[in-house]
mmCIF file of N, CA and C in Angstrom:
data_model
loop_
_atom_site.group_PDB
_atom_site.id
_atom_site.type_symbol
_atom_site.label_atom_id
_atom_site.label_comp_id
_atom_site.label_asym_id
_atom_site.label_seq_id
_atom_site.Cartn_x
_atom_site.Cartn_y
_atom_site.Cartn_z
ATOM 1 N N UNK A 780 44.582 43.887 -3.774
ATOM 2 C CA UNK A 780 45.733 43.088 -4.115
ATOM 3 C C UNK A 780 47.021 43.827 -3.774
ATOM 4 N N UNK A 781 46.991 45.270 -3.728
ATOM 5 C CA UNK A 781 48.296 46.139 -3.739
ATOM 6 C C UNK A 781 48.409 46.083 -1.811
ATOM 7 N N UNK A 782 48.027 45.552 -1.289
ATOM 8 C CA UNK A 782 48.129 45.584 0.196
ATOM 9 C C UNK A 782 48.264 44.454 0.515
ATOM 10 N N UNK A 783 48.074 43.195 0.104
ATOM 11 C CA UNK A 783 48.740 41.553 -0.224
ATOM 12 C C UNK A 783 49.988 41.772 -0.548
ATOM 13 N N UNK A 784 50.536 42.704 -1.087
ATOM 14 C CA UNK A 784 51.856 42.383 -1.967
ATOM 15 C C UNK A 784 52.595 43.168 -0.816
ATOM 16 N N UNK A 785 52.156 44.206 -0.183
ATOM 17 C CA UNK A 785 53.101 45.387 0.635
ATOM 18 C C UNK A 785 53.240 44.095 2.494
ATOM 19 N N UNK A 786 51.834 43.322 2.476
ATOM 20 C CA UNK A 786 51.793 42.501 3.701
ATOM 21 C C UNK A 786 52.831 41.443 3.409
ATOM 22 N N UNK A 787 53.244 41.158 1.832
ATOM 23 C CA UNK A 787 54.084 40.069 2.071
ATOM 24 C C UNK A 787 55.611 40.538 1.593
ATOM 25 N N UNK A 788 55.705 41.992 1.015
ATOM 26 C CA UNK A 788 57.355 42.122 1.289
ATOM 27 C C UNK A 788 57.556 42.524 2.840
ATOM 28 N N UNK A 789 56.763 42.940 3.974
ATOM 29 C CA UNK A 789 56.995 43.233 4.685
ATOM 30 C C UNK A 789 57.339 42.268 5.718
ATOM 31 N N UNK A 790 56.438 41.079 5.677
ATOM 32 C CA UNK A 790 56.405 39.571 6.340
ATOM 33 C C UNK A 790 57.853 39.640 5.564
ATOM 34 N N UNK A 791 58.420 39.217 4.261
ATOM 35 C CA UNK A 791 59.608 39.087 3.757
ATOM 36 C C UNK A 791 60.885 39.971 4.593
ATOM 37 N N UNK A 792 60.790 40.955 4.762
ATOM 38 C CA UNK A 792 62.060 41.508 5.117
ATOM 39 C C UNK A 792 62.060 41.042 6.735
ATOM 40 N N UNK A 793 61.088 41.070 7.800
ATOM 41 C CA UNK A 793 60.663 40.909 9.202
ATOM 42 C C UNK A 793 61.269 39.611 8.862
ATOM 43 N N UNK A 794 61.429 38.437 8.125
ATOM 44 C CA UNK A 794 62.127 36.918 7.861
ATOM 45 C C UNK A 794 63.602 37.200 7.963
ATOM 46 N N UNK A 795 63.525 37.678 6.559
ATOM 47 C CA UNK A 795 65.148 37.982 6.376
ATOM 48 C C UNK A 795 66.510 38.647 7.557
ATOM 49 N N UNK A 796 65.254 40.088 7.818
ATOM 50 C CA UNK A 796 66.119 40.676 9.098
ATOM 51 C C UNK A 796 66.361 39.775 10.433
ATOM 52 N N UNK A 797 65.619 39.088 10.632
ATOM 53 C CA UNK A 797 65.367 38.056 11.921
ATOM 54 C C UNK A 797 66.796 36.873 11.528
ATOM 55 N N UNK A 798 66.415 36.560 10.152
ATOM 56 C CA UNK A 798 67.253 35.636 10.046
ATOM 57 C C UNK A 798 69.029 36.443 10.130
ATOM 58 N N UNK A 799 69.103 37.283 9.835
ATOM 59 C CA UNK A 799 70.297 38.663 9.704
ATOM 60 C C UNK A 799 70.880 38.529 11.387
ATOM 61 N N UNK A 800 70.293 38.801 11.806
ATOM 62 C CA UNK A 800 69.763 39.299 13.432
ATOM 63 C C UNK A 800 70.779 38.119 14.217
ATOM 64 N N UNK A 801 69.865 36.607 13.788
ATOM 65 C CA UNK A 801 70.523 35.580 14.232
ATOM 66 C C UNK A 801 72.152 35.635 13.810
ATOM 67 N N UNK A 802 72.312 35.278 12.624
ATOM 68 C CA UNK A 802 73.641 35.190 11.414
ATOM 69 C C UNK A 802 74.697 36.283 12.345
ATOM 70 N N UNK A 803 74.109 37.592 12.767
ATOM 71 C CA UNK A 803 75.205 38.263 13.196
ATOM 72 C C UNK A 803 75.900 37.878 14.934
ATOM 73 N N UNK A 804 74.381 37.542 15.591
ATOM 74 C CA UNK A 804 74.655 37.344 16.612
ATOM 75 C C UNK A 804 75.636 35.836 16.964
ATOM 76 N N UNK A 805 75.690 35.022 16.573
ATOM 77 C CA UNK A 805 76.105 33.385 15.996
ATOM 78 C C UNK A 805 77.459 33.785 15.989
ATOM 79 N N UNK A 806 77.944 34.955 14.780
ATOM 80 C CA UNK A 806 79.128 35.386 13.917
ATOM 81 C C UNK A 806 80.134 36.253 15.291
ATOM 82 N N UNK A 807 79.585 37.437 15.589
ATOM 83 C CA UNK A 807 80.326 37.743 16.949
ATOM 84 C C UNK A 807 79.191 38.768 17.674
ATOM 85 N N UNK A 808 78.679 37.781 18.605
ATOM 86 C CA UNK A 808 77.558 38.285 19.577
ATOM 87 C C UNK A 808 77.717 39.953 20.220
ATOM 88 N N UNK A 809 79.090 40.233 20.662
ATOM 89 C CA UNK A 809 79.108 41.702 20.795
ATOM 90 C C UNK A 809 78.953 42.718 20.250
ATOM 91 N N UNK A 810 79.518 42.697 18.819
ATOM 92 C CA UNK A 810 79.718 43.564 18.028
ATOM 93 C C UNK A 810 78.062 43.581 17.884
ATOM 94 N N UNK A 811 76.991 42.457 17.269
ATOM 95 C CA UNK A 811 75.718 42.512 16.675
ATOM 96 C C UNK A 811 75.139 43.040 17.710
ATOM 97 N N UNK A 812 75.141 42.968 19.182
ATOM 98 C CA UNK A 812 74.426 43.002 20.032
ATOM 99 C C UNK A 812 74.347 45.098 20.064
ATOM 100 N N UNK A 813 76.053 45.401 20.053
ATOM 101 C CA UNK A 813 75.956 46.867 19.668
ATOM 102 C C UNK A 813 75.035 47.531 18.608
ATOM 103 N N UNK A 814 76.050 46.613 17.265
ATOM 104 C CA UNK A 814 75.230 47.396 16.204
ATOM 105 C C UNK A 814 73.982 47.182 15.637
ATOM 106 N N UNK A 815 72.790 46.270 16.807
ATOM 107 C CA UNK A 815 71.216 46.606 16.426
ATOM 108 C C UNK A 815 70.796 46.674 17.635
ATOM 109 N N UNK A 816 71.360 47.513 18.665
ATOM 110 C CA UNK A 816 71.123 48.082 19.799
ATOM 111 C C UNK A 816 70.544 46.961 20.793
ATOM 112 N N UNK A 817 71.005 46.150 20.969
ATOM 113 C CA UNK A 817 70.204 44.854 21.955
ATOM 114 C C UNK A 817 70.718 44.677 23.112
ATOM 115 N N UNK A 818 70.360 44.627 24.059
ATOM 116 C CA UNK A 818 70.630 44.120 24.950
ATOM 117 C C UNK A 818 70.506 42.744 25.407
ATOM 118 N N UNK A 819 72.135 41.935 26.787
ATOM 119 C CA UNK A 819 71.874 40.383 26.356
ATOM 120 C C UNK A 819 70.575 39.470 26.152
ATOM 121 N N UNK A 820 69.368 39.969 26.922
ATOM 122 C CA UNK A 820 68.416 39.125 27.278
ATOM 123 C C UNK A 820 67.705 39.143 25.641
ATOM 124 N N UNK A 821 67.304 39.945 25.196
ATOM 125 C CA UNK A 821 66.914 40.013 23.959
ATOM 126 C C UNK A 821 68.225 39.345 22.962
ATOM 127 N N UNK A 822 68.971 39.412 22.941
ATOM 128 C CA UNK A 822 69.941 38.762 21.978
ATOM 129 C C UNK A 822 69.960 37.291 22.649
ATOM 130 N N UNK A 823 70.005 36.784 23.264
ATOM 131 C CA UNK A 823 69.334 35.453 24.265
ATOM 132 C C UNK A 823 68.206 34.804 23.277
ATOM 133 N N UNK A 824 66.876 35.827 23.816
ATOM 134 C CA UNK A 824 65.614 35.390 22.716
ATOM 135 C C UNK A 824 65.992 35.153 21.681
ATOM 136 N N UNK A 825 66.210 35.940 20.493
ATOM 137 C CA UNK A 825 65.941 36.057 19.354
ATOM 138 C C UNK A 825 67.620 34.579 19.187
ATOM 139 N N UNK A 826 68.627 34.768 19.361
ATOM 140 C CA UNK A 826 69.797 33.870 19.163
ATOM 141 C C UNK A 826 69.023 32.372 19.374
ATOM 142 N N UNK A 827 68.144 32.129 19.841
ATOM 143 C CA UNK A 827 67.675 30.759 20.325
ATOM 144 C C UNK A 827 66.461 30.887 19.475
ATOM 145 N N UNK A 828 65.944 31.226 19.168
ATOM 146 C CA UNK A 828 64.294 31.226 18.259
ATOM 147 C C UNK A 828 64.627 29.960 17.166
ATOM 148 N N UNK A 829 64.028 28.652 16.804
ATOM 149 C CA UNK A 829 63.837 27.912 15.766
ATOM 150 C C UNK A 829 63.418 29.149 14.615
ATOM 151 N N UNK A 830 63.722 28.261 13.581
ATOM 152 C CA UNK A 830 63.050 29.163 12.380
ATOM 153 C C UNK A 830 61.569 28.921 12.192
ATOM 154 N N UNK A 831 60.948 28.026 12.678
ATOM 155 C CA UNK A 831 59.686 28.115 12.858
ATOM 156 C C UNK A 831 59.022 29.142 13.650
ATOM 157 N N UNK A 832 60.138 29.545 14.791
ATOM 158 C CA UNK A 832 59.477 30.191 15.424
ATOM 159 C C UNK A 832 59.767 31.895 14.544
ATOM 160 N N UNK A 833 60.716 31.664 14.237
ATOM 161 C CA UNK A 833 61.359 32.652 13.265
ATOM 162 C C UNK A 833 60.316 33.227 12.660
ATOM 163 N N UNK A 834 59.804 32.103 11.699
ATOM 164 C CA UNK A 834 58.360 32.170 10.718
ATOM 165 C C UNK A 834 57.288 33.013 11.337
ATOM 166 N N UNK A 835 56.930 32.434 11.949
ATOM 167 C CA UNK A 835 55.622 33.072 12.659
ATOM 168 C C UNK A 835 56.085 34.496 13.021
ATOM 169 N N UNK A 836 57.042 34.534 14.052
ATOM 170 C CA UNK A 836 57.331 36.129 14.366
ATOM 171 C C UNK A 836 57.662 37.230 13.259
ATOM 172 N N UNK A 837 57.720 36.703 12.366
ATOM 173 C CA UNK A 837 58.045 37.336 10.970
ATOM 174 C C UNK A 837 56.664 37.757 10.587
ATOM 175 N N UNK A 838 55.377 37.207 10.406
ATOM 176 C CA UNK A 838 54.372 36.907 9.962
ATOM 177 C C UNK A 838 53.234 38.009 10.793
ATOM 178 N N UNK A 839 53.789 39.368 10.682
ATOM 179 C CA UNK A 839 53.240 40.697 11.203
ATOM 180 C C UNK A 839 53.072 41.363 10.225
ATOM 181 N N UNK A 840 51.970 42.295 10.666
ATOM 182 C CA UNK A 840 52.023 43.345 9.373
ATOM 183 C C UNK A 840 52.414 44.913 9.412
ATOM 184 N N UNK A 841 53.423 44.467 10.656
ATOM 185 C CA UNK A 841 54.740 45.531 11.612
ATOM 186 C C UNK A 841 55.682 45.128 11.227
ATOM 187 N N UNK A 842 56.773 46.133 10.299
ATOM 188 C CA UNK A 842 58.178 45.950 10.376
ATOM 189 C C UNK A 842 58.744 45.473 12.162
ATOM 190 N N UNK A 843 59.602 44.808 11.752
ATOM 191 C CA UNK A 843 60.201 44.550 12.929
ATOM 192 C C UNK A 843 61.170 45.567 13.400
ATOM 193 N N UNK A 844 62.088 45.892 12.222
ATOM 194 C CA UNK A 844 63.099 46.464 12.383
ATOM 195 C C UNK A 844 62.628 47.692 11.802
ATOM 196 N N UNK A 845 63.700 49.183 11.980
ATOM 197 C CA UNK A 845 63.752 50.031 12.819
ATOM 198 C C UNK A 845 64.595 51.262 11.880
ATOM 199 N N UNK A 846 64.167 52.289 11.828
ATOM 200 C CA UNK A 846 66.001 53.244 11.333
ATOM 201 C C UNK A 846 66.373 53.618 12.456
ATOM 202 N N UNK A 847 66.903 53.804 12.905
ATOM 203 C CA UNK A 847 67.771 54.210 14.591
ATOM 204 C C UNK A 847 67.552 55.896 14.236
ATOM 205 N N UNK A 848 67.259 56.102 13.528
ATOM 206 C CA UNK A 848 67.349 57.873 13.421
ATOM 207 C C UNK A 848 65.854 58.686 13.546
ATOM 208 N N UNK A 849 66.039 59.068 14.937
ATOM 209 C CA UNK A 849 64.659 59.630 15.444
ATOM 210 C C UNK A 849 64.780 61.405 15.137
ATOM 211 N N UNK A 850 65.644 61.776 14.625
ATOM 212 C CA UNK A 850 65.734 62.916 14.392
ATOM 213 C C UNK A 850 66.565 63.062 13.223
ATOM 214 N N UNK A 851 65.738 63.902 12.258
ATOM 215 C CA UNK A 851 66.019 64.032 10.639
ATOM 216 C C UNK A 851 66.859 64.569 10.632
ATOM 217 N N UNK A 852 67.547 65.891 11.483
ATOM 218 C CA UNK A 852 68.733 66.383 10.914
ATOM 219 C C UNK A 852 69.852 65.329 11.403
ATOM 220 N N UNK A 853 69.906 64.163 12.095
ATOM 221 C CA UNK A 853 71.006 63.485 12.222
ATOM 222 C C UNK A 853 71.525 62.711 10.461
ATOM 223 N N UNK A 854 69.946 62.509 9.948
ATOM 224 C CA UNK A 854 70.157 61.763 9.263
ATOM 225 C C UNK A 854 70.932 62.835 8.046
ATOM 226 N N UNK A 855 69.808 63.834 7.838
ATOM 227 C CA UNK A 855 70.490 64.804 7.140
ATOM 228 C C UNK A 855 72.134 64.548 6.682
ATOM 229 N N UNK A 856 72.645 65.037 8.285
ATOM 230 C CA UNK A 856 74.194 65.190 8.532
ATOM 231 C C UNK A 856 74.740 63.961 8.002
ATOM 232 N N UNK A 857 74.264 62.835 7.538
ATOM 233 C CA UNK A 857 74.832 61.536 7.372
ATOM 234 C C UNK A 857 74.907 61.674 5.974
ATOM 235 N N UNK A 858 73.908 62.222 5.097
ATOM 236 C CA UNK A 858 73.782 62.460 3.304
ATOM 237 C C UNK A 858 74.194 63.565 3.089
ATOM 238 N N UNK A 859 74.192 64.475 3.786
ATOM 239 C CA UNK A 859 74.817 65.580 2.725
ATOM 240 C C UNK A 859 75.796 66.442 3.628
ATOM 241 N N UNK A 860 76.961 65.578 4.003
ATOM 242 C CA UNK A 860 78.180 66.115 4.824
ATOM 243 C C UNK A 860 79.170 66.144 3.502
ATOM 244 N N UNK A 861 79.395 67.159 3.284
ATOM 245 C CA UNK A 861 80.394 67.603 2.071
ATOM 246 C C UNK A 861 81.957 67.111 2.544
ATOM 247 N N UNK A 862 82.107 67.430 4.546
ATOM 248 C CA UNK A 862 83.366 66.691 4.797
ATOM 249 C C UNK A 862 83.366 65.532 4.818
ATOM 250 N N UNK A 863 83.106 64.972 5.341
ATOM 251 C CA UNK A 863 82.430 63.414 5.247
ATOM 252 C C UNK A 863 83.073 62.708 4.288
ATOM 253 N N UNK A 864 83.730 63.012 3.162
ATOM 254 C CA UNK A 864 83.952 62.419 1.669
ATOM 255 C C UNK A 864 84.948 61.370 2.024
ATOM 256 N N UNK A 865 84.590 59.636 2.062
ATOM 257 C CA UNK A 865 86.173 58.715 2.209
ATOM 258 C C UNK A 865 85.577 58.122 3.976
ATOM 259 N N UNK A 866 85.008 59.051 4.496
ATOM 260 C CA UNK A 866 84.951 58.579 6.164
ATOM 261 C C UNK A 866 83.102 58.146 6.499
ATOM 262 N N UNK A 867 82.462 58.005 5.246
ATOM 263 C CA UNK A 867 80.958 57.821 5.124
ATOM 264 C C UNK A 867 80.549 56.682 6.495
ATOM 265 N N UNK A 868 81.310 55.621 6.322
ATOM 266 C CA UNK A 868 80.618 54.224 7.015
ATOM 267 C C UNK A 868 81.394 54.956 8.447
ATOM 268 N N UNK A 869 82.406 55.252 8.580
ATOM 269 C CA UNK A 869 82.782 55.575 10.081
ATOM 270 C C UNK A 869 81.805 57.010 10.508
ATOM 271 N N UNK A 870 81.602 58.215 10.050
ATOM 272 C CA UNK A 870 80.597 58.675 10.404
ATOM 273 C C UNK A 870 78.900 58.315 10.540
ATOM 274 N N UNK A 871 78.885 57.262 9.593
ATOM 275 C CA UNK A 871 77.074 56.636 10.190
ATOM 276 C C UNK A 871 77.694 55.985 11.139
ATOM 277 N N UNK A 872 78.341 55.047 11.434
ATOM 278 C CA UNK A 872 78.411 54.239 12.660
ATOM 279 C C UNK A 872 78.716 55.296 13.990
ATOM 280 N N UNK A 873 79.530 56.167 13.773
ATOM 281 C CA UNK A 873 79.196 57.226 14.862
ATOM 282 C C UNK A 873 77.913 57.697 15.287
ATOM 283 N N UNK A 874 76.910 57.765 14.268
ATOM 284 C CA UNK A 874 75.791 58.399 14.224
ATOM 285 C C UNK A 874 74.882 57.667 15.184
ATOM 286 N N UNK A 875 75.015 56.463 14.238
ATOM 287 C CA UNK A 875 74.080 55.404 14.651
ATOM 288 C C UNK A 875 73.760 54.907 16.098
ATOM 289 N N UNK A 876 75.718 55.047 16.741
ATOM 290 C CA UNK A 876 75.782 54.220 17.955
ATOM 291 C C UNK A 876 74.776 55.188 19.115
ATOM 292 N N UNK A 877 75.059 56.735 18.368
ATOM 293 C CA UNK A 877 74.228 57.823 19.761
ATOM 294 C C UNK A 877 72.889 57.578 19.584
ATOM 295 N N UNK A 878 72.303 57.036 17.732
ATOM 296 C CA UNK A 878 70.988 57.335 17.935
ATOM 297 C C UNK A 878 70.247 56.468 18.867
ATOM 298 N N UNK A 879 69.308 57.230 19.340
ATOM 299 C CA UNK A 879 67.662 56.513 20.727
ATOM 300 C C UNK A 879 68.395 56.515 21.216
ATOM 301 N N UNK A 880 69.458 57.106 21.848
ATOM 302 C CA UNK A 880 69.992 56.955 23.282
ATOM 303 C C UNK A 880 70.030 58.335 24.233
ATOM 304 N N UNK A 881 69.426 58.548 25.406
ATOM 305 C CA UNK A 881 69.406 59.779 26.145
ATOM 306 C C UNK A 881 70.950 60.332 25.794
ATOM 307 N N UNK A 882 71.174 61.674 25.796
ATOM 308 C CA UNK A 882 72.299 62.341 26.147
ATOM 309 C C UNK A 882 72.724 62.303 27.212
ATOM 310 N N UNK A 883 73.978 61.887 28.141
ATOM 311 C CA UNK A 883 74.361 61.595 29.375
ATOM 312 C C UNK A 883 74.258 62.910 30.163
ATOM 313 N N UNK A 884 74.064 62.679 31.140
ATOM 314 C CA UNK A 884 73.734 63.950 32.091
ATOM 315 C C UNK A 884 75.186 64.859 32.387
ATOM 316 N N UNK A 885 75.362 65.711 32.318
ATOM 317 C CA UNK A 885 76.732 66.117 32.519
ATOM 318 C C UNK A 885 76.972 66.022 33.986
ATOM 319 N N UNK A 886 77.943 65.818 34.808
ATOM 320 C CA UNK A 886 77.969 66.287 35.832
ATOM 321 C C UNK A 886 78.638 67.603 36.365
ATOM 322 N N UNK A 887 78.384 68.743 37.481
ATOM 323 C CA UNK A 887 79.289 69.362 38.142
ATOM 324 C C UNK A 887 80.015 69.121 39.634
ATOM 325 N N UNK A 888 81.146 69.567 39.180
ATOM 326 C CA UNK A 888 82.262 69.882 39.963
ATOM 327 C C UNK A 888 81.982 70.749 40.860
ATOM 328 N N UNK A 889 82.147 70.052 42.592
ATOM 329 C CA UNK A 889 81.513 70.832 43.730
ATOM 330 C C UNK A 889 83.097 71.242 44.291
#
């Protein structure tokens, strides 16, 4: 029974976030498309999905969604930055925008 209950908050949030997902993209497509890392074709899909179809894609026993933080000391740096105090949401959104993304290649000067 304790794995019924974990399959259906998880189906629950995979709903909710989907439905989130849409709500932001609808509200202003750029900004959402940044801040849950999408690119247009995928913000395309998911912006057009019925909620039926919603339903079903929800109806995994895989989170859909994601922490963007593939490396613990980023996250670290996000909870226990002593400077940080007043600038919290502008330093995660800094955080956030680099996390899963390669580091750009530097170039040199010939």
């Amino acid at each position: 029974m304790h794995s019924n209950s974990l399959l259906d908050d998880i189906q629950d949030l995979n709903l909710s976030y989907l439905l989130l997902v849409q709500r932001l993209l609808n509200e202003d497509r750029e900004s959402a498309m940044f801040r849950l890392d999408l690119n247009a074709d995928l913000a395309d899909t998911i912006g057009q999905l019925s909620i039926k179809q919603l339903t079903q894609l929800s109806r995994t026993n895989q989170l859909l969604c994601h922490l963007r933080f593939t490396d613990a000391d980023k996250l670290n740096l996000l909870v226990h930055n002593p400077r940080a105090q007043g600038l919290e949401q502008t330093h995660a959104a800094l955080l956030m925008a680099g996390a899963g993304r390669a580091p750009s290649s530097v170039q040199q000067r010939s």
